[in-house]
Coordinates of N, CA, C and O in Angstrom, one line a residue:
Chain A
M1 N 0.9 -1.5 -0.1 CA -0.1 -0.1 0.1 C 0.8 1.1 0.0 O 2.2 1.6 0.6
A2 N 0.6 2.1 -1.0 CA 1.3 3.4 -1.0 C 1.6 4.0 0.1 O 3.2 4.4 0.7
F3 N 1.0 4.3 0.8 CA 1.2 4.8 2.6 C 2.1 4.3 3.1 O 3.0 5.0 3.9
F4 N 1.8 3.2 3.5 CA 3.1 2.2 4.1 C 4.3 2.3 3.7 O 5.2 2.4 4.3
D5 N 4.1 2.7 2.3 CA 6.0 2.4 1.7 C 6.3 3.9 2.0 O 7.5 3.9 2.2
Y6 N 5.4 5.2 2.4 CA 6.1 6.2 2.5 C 6.6 6.3 3.8 O 7.8 6.9 4.3
F7 N 5.8 5.8 4.7 CA 6.2 5.8 6.2 C 7.2 5.3 6.4 O 7.9 5.0 7.8
K8 N 7.6 3.9 5.6 CA 8.7 2.9 5.6 C 9.8 3.3 4.9 O 10.4 2.9 5.2
R9 N 9.9 4.8 4.5 CA 10.6 4.9 3.4 C 12.0 5.0 3.9 O 13.2 5.0 3.5
A10 N 12.0 6.0 5.2 CA 13.3 6.2 5.7 C 13.8 5.2 6.4 O 13.2 4.5 7.1
P11 N 15.4 4.9 6.3 CA 15.9 4.1 7.0 C 16.0 4.6 8.4 O 15.9 5.7 9.0
K12 N 15.8 3.4 9.6 CA 15.6 3.1 11.0 C 17.0 3.4 11.3 O 17.9 2.1 11.3
S13 N 17.9 4.2 12.5 CA 18.8 3.8 12.8 C 18.5 4.1 14.7 O 16.8 4.3 14.8
A14 N 19.7 4.0 15.3 CA 18.9 4.0 16.8 C 18.2 5.2 17.1 O 17.3 5.2 18.0
S15 N 19.0 6.5 16.3 CA 18.5 7.7 17.1 C 16.9 7.9 16.6 O 16.7 9.1 16.7
L16 N 16.3 6.9 15.5 CA 15.6 7.3 14.5 C 14.7 6.5 15.1 O 13.2 6.2 14.7
A17 N 14.9 5.5 15.9 CA 13.9 4.6 16.2 C 12.9 5.1 17.9 O 13.1 4.6 18.6
K18 N 11.9 5.9 17.2 CA 10.9 6.1 18.0 C 9.8 6.3 17.1 O 9.3 5.7 16.2
D19 N 8.6 6.2 18.2 CA 7.1 6.2 17.6 C 6.8 7.6 17.0 O 7.0 8.8 17.7
R20 N 5.9 7.5 15.9 CA 6.0 8.3 15.3 C 4.1 8.8 15.4 O 3.8 7.6 14.5
L21 N 3.8 9.7 15.1 CA 2.6 10.0 14.5 C 2.5 10.7 13.4 O 3.1 12.1 13.6
S22 N 1.9 10.2 12.2 CA 1.7 11.5 11.1 C 0.4 11.5 10.8 O -0.7 10.9 11.1
I23 N 0.2 12.8 10.9 CA -1.3 13.2 10.0 C -1.6 13.9 8.8 O -0.5 15.2 9.1
I24 N -2.3 13.6 7.4 CA -2.2 14.4 6.6 C -3.4 14.3 6.3 O -4.5 13.7 6.2
V25 N -3.7 16.0 5.8 CA -5.3 16.3 5.5 C -4.9 16.6 4.0 O -4.6 17.6 3.8
A26 N -5.6 16.2 3.3 CA -5.4 16.7 1.5 C -6.9 17.1 1.3 O -7.9 16.2 1.4
R27 N -7.1 18.1 0.7 CA -8.1 18.9 0.5 C -8.1 19.1 -1.3 O -7.1 19.8 -1.6
E28 N -8.7 18.2 -2.1 CA -8.6 18.3 -3.4 C -9.8 18.9 -3.9 O -11.0 18.4 -4.0
R29 N -9.8 20.2 -4.7 CA -10.5 20.7 -5.1 C -10.9 20.4 -6.7 O -9.7 20.6 -7.4
A30 N -11.9 20.3 -7.1 CA -12.3 20.1 -8.4 C -12.9 21.2 -9.3 O -12.8 21.1 -10.4
G31 N -12.8 21.9 -8.7 CA -13.3 23.5 -9.1 C -14.6 23.8 -9.7 O -15.2 24.7 -9.7
T32 N -15.4 23.0 -8.6 CA -16.7 23.1 -8.7 C -17.7 24.0 -7.8 O -18.0 24.5 -8.1
R33 N -16.7 24.3 -6.9 CA -17.2 25.4 -6.0 C -15.8 25.8 -5.1 O -14.6 25.6 -5.2
S34 N -15.9 27.4 -4.3 CA -15.0 27.9 -3.4 C -15.0 27.7 -2.0 O -16.9 27.1 -1.8
G35 N -14.3 27.9 -1.5 CA -14.6 28.0 0.1 C -13.2 28.3 0.8 O -12.5 28.6 0.5
P36 N -13.4 28.7 1.7 CA -12.2 29.0 2.6 C -11.5 27.8 2.8 O -11.5 27.1 2.7
D37 N -10.2 28.6 3.2 CA -8.9 27.7 3.3 C -8.8 27.8 4.4 O -8.1 28.3 5.2
Y38 N -9.4 26.0 4.8 CA -9.0 26.3 6.7 C -8.1 25.0 7.6 O -8.4 24.8 8.4
L39 N -7.2 24.8 6.1 CA -6.1 23.9 6.6 C -5.3 24.4 7.8 O -5.1 23.7 8.7
P40 N -4.9 25.7 7.3 CA -4.1 26.1 8.6 C -4.8 26.2 10.2 O -3.9 26.0 11.1
A41 N -5.9 26.5 10.2 CA -6.7 26.8 11.5 C -6.8 24.9 12.0 O -6.7 24.6 13.0
L42 N -7.0 24.0 11.2 CA -7.0 22.4 11.5 C -5.9 22.2 12.1 O -6.4 21.3 13.2
Q43 N -4.6 22.6 12.0 CA -3.7 22.0 12.4 C -4.2 21.9 14.3 O -3.4 21.1 15.0
Q44 N -4.3 23.1 14.5 CA -4.5 23.0 16.4 C -5.3 22.2 17.0 O -5.5 22.0 17.6
E45 N -6.7 22.4 16.0 CA -7.6 21.4 16.4 C -7.3 19.6 16.6 O -7.6 19.4 17.0
L46 N -6.7 19.6 15.4 CA -6.2 18.1 14.9 C -5.0 17.6 16.3 O -5.2 17.0 17.4
L47 N -4.2 18.6 16.6 CA -3.3 18.4 17.8 C -4.1 18.4 19.1 O -3.9 17.4 20.0
A48 N -4.8 19.5 19.4 CA -5.9 19.1 20.3 C -6.6 17.5 20.6 O -6.5 17.0 21.8
V49 N -6.8 17.2 19.6 CA -7.7 15.6 19.7 C -6.7 14.8 20.0 O -7.1 13.9 20.7
I50 N -5.6 14.8 19.1 CA -4.4 14.0 19.2 C -3.8 13.9 20.7 O -3.5 12.8 21.3
A51 N -3.9 15.2 21.6 CA -3.4 15.3 22.8 C -4.3 14.5 23.8 O -3.7 14.2 24.9
R52 N -5.3 13.8 23.5 CA -6.3 13.4 24.4 C -5.8 12.0 24.5 O -5.7 11.0 25.6
Y53 N -4.9 11.4 23.6 CA -4.4 10.4 23.5 C -2.9 9.9 23.7 O -2.5 8.9 23.9
E54 N -2.5 11.2 23.6 CA -0.7 10.9 23.4 C -0.3 12.3 24.1 O -0.8 13.3 24.0
T55 N 0.9 12.5 24.9 CA 1.4 13.1 25.4 C 2.6 13.8 24.4 O 3.5 13.4 23.7
I56 N 2.4 15.3 24.2 CA 2.9 16.0 22.8 C 3.5 16.9 23.3 O 3.1 18.0 23.8
D57 N 4.6 16.9 22.8 CA 5.3 17.9 23.1 C 5.7 19.1 21.7 O 6.5 17.9 20.7
L58 N 5.5 20.1 21.8 CA 5.3 20.8 20.3 C 6.6 20.8 19.6 O 6.6 21.4 18.6
A59 N 7.7 21.0 20.5 CA 9.1 21.0 20.2 C 9.5 19.8 19.3 O 10.5 19.6 18.4
N60 N 8.6 18.7 19.2 CA 9.1 17.4 18.5 C 7.4 17.3 17.6 O 7.3 16.6 17.1
V61 N 7.1 18.6 17.4 CA 6.0 18.6 16.3 C 6.6 19.5 14.8 O 7.1 20.2 15.0
T62 N 6.4 18.7 13.7 CA 6.8 19.4 12.1 C 5.5 19.4 11.5 O 4.4 18.7 11.7
V63 N 5.4 20.9 11.3 CA 4.1 21.2 10.2 C 4.4 21.8 8.9 O 5.4 22.5 8.9
N64 N 4.0 21.1 8.0 CA 4.3 21.2 6.6 C 2.7 21.7 5.9 O 1.8 20.6 6.0
L65 N 2.7 22.7 5.2 CA 1.5 23.3 4.5 C 1.6 23.8 3.0 O 2.3 24.1 2.8
D66 N 1.0 22.5 2.1 CA 1.6 22.9 0.8 C 0.4 22.8 -0.2 O -0.4 22.2 0.2
K67 N 0.6 23.7 -1.7 CA -0.4 23.4 -2.4 C 0.1 22.9 -3.3 O 1.6 23.9 -4.2
S68 N -0.6 22.6 -4.6 CA 0.0 22.1 -5.9 C -1.5 21.9 -6.8 O -2.0 21.1 -6.3
G69 N -1.7 23.2 -7.2 CA -2.7 23.0 -8.0 C -3.8 23.1 -7.7 O -4.2 24.0 -6.5
G70 N -4.8 22.3 -7.7 CA -6.2 22.3 -6.8 C -6.1 21.5 -5.7 O -7.3 21.0 -5.2
C71 N -5.1 21.2 -5.2 CA -4.5 20.2 -3.8 C -3.9 20.8 -2.8 O -2.6 21.4 -3.3
E72 N -4.3 20.9 -1.6 CA -3.9 21.4 -0.7 C -3.6 20.4 0.2 O -4.5 19.4 0.7
V73 N -2.3 20.7 1.2 CA -2.2 19.2 1.9 C -1.3 19.9 3.0 O -0.4 20.6 3.2
L74 N -1.9 19.6 4.1 CA -1.4 19.8 5.4 C -0.9 18.6 6.1 O -1.4 17.5 6.4
E75 N 0.4 18.9 6.6 CA 0.9 17.5 7.0 C 1.4 17.6 8.3 O 2.7 18.8 8.5
L76 N 1.2 16.8 9.4 CA 1.9 16.9 11.0 C 2.6 15.8 11.3 O 2.2 14.7 11.1
N77 N 3.6 16.0 11.4 CA 4.4 15.0 12.2 C 5.1 15.2 13.5 O 5.4 16.1 13.9
I78 N 4.9 14.2 14.4 CA 4.9 14.2 15.6 C 5.7 13.0 16.0 O 5.1 11.6 15.8
V79 N 6.9 13.5 16.8 CA 7.6 12.4 17.3 C 7.2 12.0 18.9 O 7.2 13.2 19.6
L80 N 6.9 11.1 18.9 CA 6.0 10.5 20.1 C 7.3 10.3 21.3 O 8.1 9.6 21.1
P81 N 7.1 10.7 22.6 CA 8.1 10.8 24.0 C 7.9 8.8 24.4 O 7.3 8.0 23.6
D82 N 9.3 8.9 24.9 CA 9.2 6.9 25.1 C 8.2 6.9 26.0 O 7.9 5.4 26.5
S83 N 8.0 7.9 27.0 CA 7.1 7.1 28.1 C 5.5 7.1 27.5 O 5.4 7.4 26.5
P84 N 5.2 6.4 28.3 CA 3.7 5.4 27.7 C 2.6 6.6 27.6 O 2.8 7.8 28.1
P85 N 1.5 6.6 27.0 CA 1.0 7.9 26.8 C -0.2 7.7 27.7 O -0.3 6.7 28.3
P86 N -0.8 8.5 28.0 CA -1.7 8.6 29.1 C -3.4 7.8 28.7 O -3.4 7.2 27.9
P87 N -4.0 7.2 29.8 CA -4.5 6.3 29.5 C -6.1 7.0 28.5 O -6.5 8.3 28.4
P88 N -6.8 6.3 27.2 CA -8.0 7.2 27.2 C -8.7 7.7 27.5 O -9.0 7.5 28.7
P89 N -9.8 8.8 26.9 CA -10.6 9.5 28.0 C -11.7 8.4 28.1 O -11.8 7.9 27.0
R90 N -12.3 8.7 29.0 CA -13.7 7.9 29.2 C -14.9 8.2 28.2 O -14.7 9.6 27.5
L91 N -15.5 7.3 27.8 CA -16.4 7.9 26.7 C -17.6 8.2 27.3 O -18.2 9.2 26.7
S92 N -18.0 8.2 28.5 CA -19.1 8.9 29.4 C -18.5 9.3 30.8 O -17.5 8.7 31.4
Q93 N -18.7 10.3 31.0 CA -18.6 10.6 32.7 C -20.3 11.2 33.5 O -20.6 11.4 32.7
T94 N -19.6 10.5 34.6 CA -20.5 10.9 35.5 C -20.3 12.0 36.9 O -18.7 12.1 37.4
V95 N -21.0 12.9 36.6 CA -20.8 14.0 37.7 C -21.8 14.2 38.8 O -23.4 14.1 38.7
S96 N -21.1 14.3 39.8 CA -21.8 14.3 40.9 C -21.8 15.9 41.9 O -21.1 16.4 41.2
V97 N -23.3 16.0 42.1 CA -23.5 17.3 42.3 C -23.7 17.3 43.9 O -24.3 16.4 44.2
Chain B
M1 N 6.0 15.7 -5.0 CA 5.9 15.3 -3.6 C 5.0 13.8 -3.8 O 4.0 13.8 -4.5
A2 N 5.3 13.3 -3.3 CA 4.5 11.7 -2.9 C 3.1 11.9 -2.6 O 2.5 11.1 -3.3
F3 N 2.8 12.6 -1.6 CA 1.4 13.0 -1.2 C 0.7 13.3 -2.6 O -0.3 12.9 -2.7
F4 N 1.0 14.4 -3.3 CA 0.3 14.9 -4.0 C 0.2 13.9 -5.4 O -0.8 13.6 -6.1
D5 N 1.2 12.8 -5.7 CA 1.0 11.8 -6.7 C 0.2 11.0 -6.3 O -0.7 10.5 -7.3
Y6 N 0.1 11.1 -4.9 CA -1.0 9.9 -4.5 C -2.4 10.5 -4.7 O -3.5 9.5 -5.4
F7 N -2.6 11.7 -4.5 CA -4.3 11.9 -4.7 C -4.5 12.1 -6.0 O -5.6 12.7 -6.2
K8 N -3.5 12.8 -7.1 CA -3.7 13.0 -8.1 C -3.5 11.4 -9.1 O -3.6 11.9 -10.3
R9 N -3.3 10.3 -8.7 CA -3.1 9.0 -9.6 C -4.3 8.6 -10.0 O -4.6 7.9 -11.1
A10 N -5.5 9.0 -9.3 CA -6.8 8.6 -10.1 C -7.4 9.7 -11.1 O -7.2 10.8 -11.0
P11 N -7.6 9.1 -12.2 CA -8.1 9.9 -13.6 C -9.4 10.6 -13.3 O -10.1 10.0 -12.2
K12 N -9.4 11.8 -13.4 CA -10.9 12.6 -13.2 C -11.3 12.3 -14.6 O -11.3 12.7 -15.3
S13 N -13.0 12.0 -14.3 CA -13.9 12.2 -14.9 C -15.0 12.9 -14.7 O -14.9 13.6 -13.6
A14 N -16.2 13.3 -15.2 CA -17.1 14.2 -15.0 C -17.6 13.8 -13.8 O -18.1 14.4 -12.7
S15 N -18.3 12.1 -13.7 CA -18.7 11.7 -12.5 C -17.5 11.7 -11.2 O -18.0 11.9 -10.0
L16 N -16.2 11.9 -11.3 CA -15.5 12.0 -10.5 C -14.9 13.2 -9.9 O -14.4 13.5 -9.0
A17 N -15.5 14.6 -10.7 CA -14.9 15.7 -10.6 C -15.7 16.5 -9.2 O -16.7 17.1 -9.4
K18 N -15.6 15.9 -8.2 CA -16.0 16.5 -6.7 C -14.8 16.8 -6.1 O -13.7 16.5 -5.8
D19 N -15.1 17.6 -4.9 CA -14.3 18.3 -3.8 C -13.9 17.2 -3.2 O -14.9 16.2 -2.3
R20 N -12.7 16.7 -2.5 CA -12.6 15.7 -1.7 C -11.8 16.1 -0.6 O -11.0 17.0 -0.9
L21 N -12.2 15.3 0.5 CA -11.0 15.6 1.8 C -10.6 14.4 2.1 O -11.1 13.5 2.4
S22 N -9.2 13.9 2.1 CA -8.8 12.7 2.5 C -8.0 13.4 4.0 O -7.1 14.0 4.4
I23 N -8.1 12.2 5.0 CA -7.3 12.5 6.2 C -6.5 11.2 6.5 O -7.0 10.0 6.6
I24 N -5.3 11.2 6.6 CA -4.7 9.9 6.9 C -3.8 10.4 8.2 O -3.1 11.4 8.5
V25 N -3.9 9.1 9.0 CA -3.4 9.1 10.4 C -2.5 7.9 10.4 O -3.1 6.7 10.4
A26 N -1.2 8.1 10.6 CA -0.5 6.8 10.4 C 0.5 7.1 11.5 O 1.0 8.0 12.2
R27 N 0.6 5.7 12.5 CA 0.9 6.0 13.8 C 2.2 4.4 13.5 O 1.9 3.2 13.3
E28 N 3.5 5.4 13.7 CA 4.4 4.3 13.3 C 5.6 3.6 14.8 O 5.5 4.8 15.4
R29 N 5.2 2.7 15.0 CA 5.8 1.9 16.3 C 7.3 1.5 16.3 O 7.3 0.6 15.2
A30 N 8.0 2.0 16.5 CA 9.5 1.6 16.8 C 9.7 0.2 18.3 O 10.9 -0.2 18.0
G31 N 8.6 0.2 18.7 CA 8.8 -1.2 19.4 C 9.4 -0.6 21.0 O 9.9 -1.6 21.6
T32 N 9.7 0.5 21.2 CA 10.0 1.0 22.4 C 8.9 1.1 23.6 O 9.3 1.4 24.6
R33 N 7.9 1.2 23.4 CA 6.7 1.1 24.3 C 5.5 0.7 23.7 O 5.3 0.4 22.6
S34 N 4.8 0.5 24.6 CA 3.4 0.0 24.0 C 2.4 1.1 24.4 O 2.3 2.1 25.2
G35 N 1.0 0.9 24.1 CA 0.1 1.8 24.4 C -1.5 1.0 24.1 O -1.3 0.3 22.6
P36 N -2.5 2.0 23.9 CA -3.7 1.7 23.5 C -3.8 1.8 21.9 O -3.3 2.7 21.8
D37 N -4.4 1.3 21.4 CA -4.5 1.4 20.1 C -6.3 2.4 19.7 O -6.8 1.9 19.9
Y38 N -5.7 3.5 19.8 CA -6.8 4.3 19.8 C -7.1 4.8 18.2 O -8.0 6.0 18.3
L39 N -6.5 4.3 17.4 CA -7.0 4.9 16.0 C -8.4 4.4 15.5 O -8.9 5.9 15.0
P40 N -8.7 3.8 15.9 CA -10.6 3.3 15.5 C -11.4 4.6 16.4 O -12.2 4.8 15.8
A41 N -10.9 5.0 17.7 CA -11.6 5.7 18.2 C -11.5 7.3 17.6 O -12.5 8.3 17.9
L42 N -10.5 7.5 16.8 CA -10.2 8.6 16.4 C -11.1 9.3 15.5 O -11.4 10.5 15.0
Q43 N -11.6 8.1 14.5 CA -12.5 8.7 13.2 C -13.6 9.5 13.6 O -13.8 10.5 12.8
Q44 N -14.0 9.2 14.7 CA -15.4 9.8 14.9 C -14.9 11.7 15.4 O -15.8 12.5 15.0
E45 N -14.0 11.4 16.4 CA -13.2 12.9 16.6 C -12.9 13.7 15.6 O -13.1 14.8 15.4
L46 N -12.1 13.0 14.5 CA -11.6 13.7 13.3 C -12.6 14.3 12.9 O -12.7 15.6 12.0
L47 N -13.9 13.6 12.4 CA -14.9 13.9 11.5 C -15.9 15.1 12.2 O -16.4 16.4 11.5
A48 N -15.5 14.9 13.4 CA -16.6 16.1 14.7 C -15.5 17.6 14.3 O -16.3 18.7 13.9
V49 N -14.4 17.4 14.1 CA -13.4 18.3 13.7 C -13.8 18.9 12.0 O -13.9 20.4 11.9
I50 N -13.7 18.1 11.5 CA -14.0 18.5 10.0 C -15.4 18.8 9.7 O -15.7 20.0 9.0
A51 N -15.9 18.9 10.4 CA -18.0 18.9 10.5 C -18.0 20.3 10.9 O -18.8 21.0 10.3
R52 N -17.2 20.9 11.7 CA -16.9 22.2 11.8 C -16.8 23.5 10.5 O -17.0 24.5 10.6
Y53 N -16.4 22.8 9.7 CA -15.6 23.7 8.3 C -16.3 22.7 6.9 O -16.6 23.8 6.2
E54 N -16.8 21.8 7.4 CA -17.6 21.1 6.0 C -18.8 20.6 6.2 O -19.1 20.0 7.4
T55 N -19.6 20.8 5.1 CA -20.8 19.8 5.5 C -20.6 18.2 4.9 O -20.4 18.0 3.8
I56 N -20.8 17.1 6.1 CA -20.6 16.2 5.9 C -21.8 15.2 5.8 O -22.5 15.3 6.8
D57 N -21.6 14.2 4.9 CA -23.1 13.4 4.3 C -22.1 11.7 4.7 O -21.1 11.7 4.0
L58 N -22.4 11.2 5.9 CA -21.7 10.2 6.3 C -21.8 8.8 4.9 O -20.9 8.2 5.0
A59 N -22.8 9.3 4.3 CA -23.0 8.3 2.9 C -21.7 8.2 2.3 O -21.3 7.4 1.2
N60 N -21.3 9.8 2.3 CA -19.9 9.9 1.1 C -18.6 9.8 2.2 O -17.9 10.2 1.4
V61 N -18.5 8.9 3.1 CA -17.3 9.0 4.0 C -16.7 7.5 3.9 O -17.5 6.4 4.4
T62 N -15.8 7.1 3.4 CA -15.1 5.9 3.5 C -14.3 5.7 4.4 O -13.3 6.8 4.7
V63 N -14.1 4.8 5.2 CA -13.1 4.7 6.4 C -12.2 3.1 6.2 O -12.8 2.2 6.0
N64 N -10.7 3.5 6.2 CA -10.3 2.2 5.9 C -9.1 2.3 7.4 O -8.0 3.2 7.3
L65 N -9.2 1.3 8.2 CA -7.9 0.8 9.0 C -7.0 0.1 8.4 O -7.4 -1.1 8.6
D66 N -6.1 0.2 8.6 CA -5.0 -0.7 8.2 C -3.8 -1.2 9.2 O -3.1 0.0 9.7
K67 N -3.0 -2.3 9.2 CA -1.9 -2.3 9.9 C -1.1 -3.5 9.1 O -1.5 -4.2 8.6
S68 N 0.3 -2.9 9.6 CA 1.4 -3.6 8.8 C 2.4 -3.7 9.2 O 3.1 -2.3 9.7
G69 N 2.6 -4.6 10.3 CA 4.3 -4.6 11.0 C 3.9 -3.6 12.2 O 2.5 -3.8 13.0
G70 N 4.6 -2.5 12.1 CA 4.6 -1.7 13.1 C 4.0 -0.3 13.0 O 4.3 1.0 13.4
C71 N 3.0 -0.2 11.8 CA 2.6 0.6 11.2 C 1.0 0.5 11.1 O 0.9 -0.5 10.8
E72 N 0.2 1.4 11.9 CA -0.9 1.6 11.5 C -1.5 2.5 11.0 O -1.1 3.6 10.7
V73 N -2.5 2.7 10.0 CA -2.9 3.6 9.1 C -4.8 4.1 9.2 O -5.0 2.7 9.1
L74 N -4.9 4.7 9.8 CA -6.5 5.2 9.8 C -6.2 6.2 8.3 O -5.7 7.4 8.4
E75 N -7.4 5.9 7.6 CA -7.9 6.7 6.5 C -9.1 6.9 6.4 O -9.9 6.1 6.3
L76 N -9.6 8.3 6.6 CA -10.6 8.5 5.9 C -10.9 9.6 4.7 O -9.8 10.3 4.6
N77 N -11.7 8.9 3.6 CA -12.1 9.9 2.7 C -13.5 10.0 2.5 O -14.7 9.6 2.4
I78 N -13.2 11.8 2.2 CA -14.6 12.3 2.3 C -15.1 13.0 0.9 O -14.5 13.5 0.4
V79 N -16.0 12.5 0.1 CA -16.6 13.1 -0.8 C -17.2 14.3 -0.6 O -18.4 14.3 0.3
L80 N -16.9 15.9 -1.0 CA -17.6 17.0 -0.3 C -19.0 17.4 -1.0 O -18.7 16.8 -2.5
P81 N -19.6 18.1 -0.9 CA -21.1 18.2 -1.5 C -20.8 19.5 -2.4 O -19.4 20.0 -1.7
D82 N -21.7 19.6 -3.5 CA -21.4 20.9 -4.4 C -21.4 21.9 -3.5 O -20.9 23.0 -3.9
S83 N -22.7 22.0 -3.0 CA -22.6 23.2 -2.1 C -21.8 23.5 -1.2 O -20.7 22.9 -0.8
P84 N -21.5 25.5 -0.9 CA -20.5 25.5 -0.5 C -20.7 25.3 1.4 O -21.5 25.1 1.8
P85 N -18.9 25.1 1.9 CA -19.4 24.8 3.2 C -19.6 26.2 4.2 O -19.7 27.3 3.6
P86 N -20.2 25.5 5.3 CA -20.5 27.2 6.2 C -19.3 27.8 6.6 O -18.3 27.5 6.2
P87 N -19.6 29.1 7.0 CA -18.6 29.7 7.4 C -17.9 29.2 8.4 O -18.2 28.8 9.4
P88 N -16.8 29.3 8.5 CA -15.9 28.8 9.7 C -16.2 29.6 10.9 O -16.6 30.4 11.4
P89 N -16.1 28.7 12.0 CA -16.5 28.7 13.7 C -15.4 30.3 14.0 O -14.6 30.5 13.4
R90 N -16.1 31.2 14.9 CA -15.8 32.4 15.1 C -14.7 31.8 16.0 O -14.6 31.0 16.8
L91 N -13.0 32.5 16.3 CA -12.4 31.9 17.2 C -12.7 32.7 18.5 O -12.4 31.7 19.4
S92 N -13.6 33.8 18.6 CA -14.1 33.8 20.1 C -15.7 34.5 19.9 O -16.1 35.0 18.8
Q93 N -16.0 33.9 21.0 CA -17.5 34.5 20.8 C -17.9 35.3 22.6 O -17.4 35.0 23.3
T94 N -18.7 36.2 21.8 CA -19.1 37.1 23.2 C -20.6 36.8 23.5 O -21.2 36.6 22.6
V95 N -21.0 36.5 24.7 CA -21.7 36.0 25.0 C -22.7 37.3 25.8 O -22.2 37.6 27.1
S96 N -23.7 37.7 25.7 CA -24.4 38.7 26.6 C -25.4 38.2 27.3 O -26.1 37.1 27.1
V97 N -25.4 38.4 29.0 CA -26.2 37.9 30.0 C -27.2 38.8 30.1 O -27.0 40.2 30.3

């Protein structure tokens, strides 16, 4: 599969042996309509979602925003810390008053 | 760039000339730690974020979750409607009491 090839293309050395998370958002415009360019605003919201599951150090986050013709791509690459992530959020919470 | 090639690989016909949004989340494990598999849970949260910017018809959303070795990939493909998206959310809101 093309994506697996992409994520495996870099050779792994000891220094590169880190868990990583990559998020790619691609908006392909066919020219049938216009709309605001919201990909830049998305990056903060995506990081906020990921931060519910992983401990994110912003120093280990790289962001790339690119345009080519009718295609815009937002790419976030996050190197995850060695420590385990926090437990996932509960689906429901009970609040006592 | 590899991603642009990927998104442009399909030939466009009149029936395919739709705006599309693709979201790919790839988690690459280097084997240095373990953690819960949260990619399945992410898809709903990602759709909720996108729904703030685009009108999403779930019938036009395809989800693919794949694993290969130490790499897990969640892929969301959304065909966007022809109508323009709603205005982006305001960054701040004033509430009068």
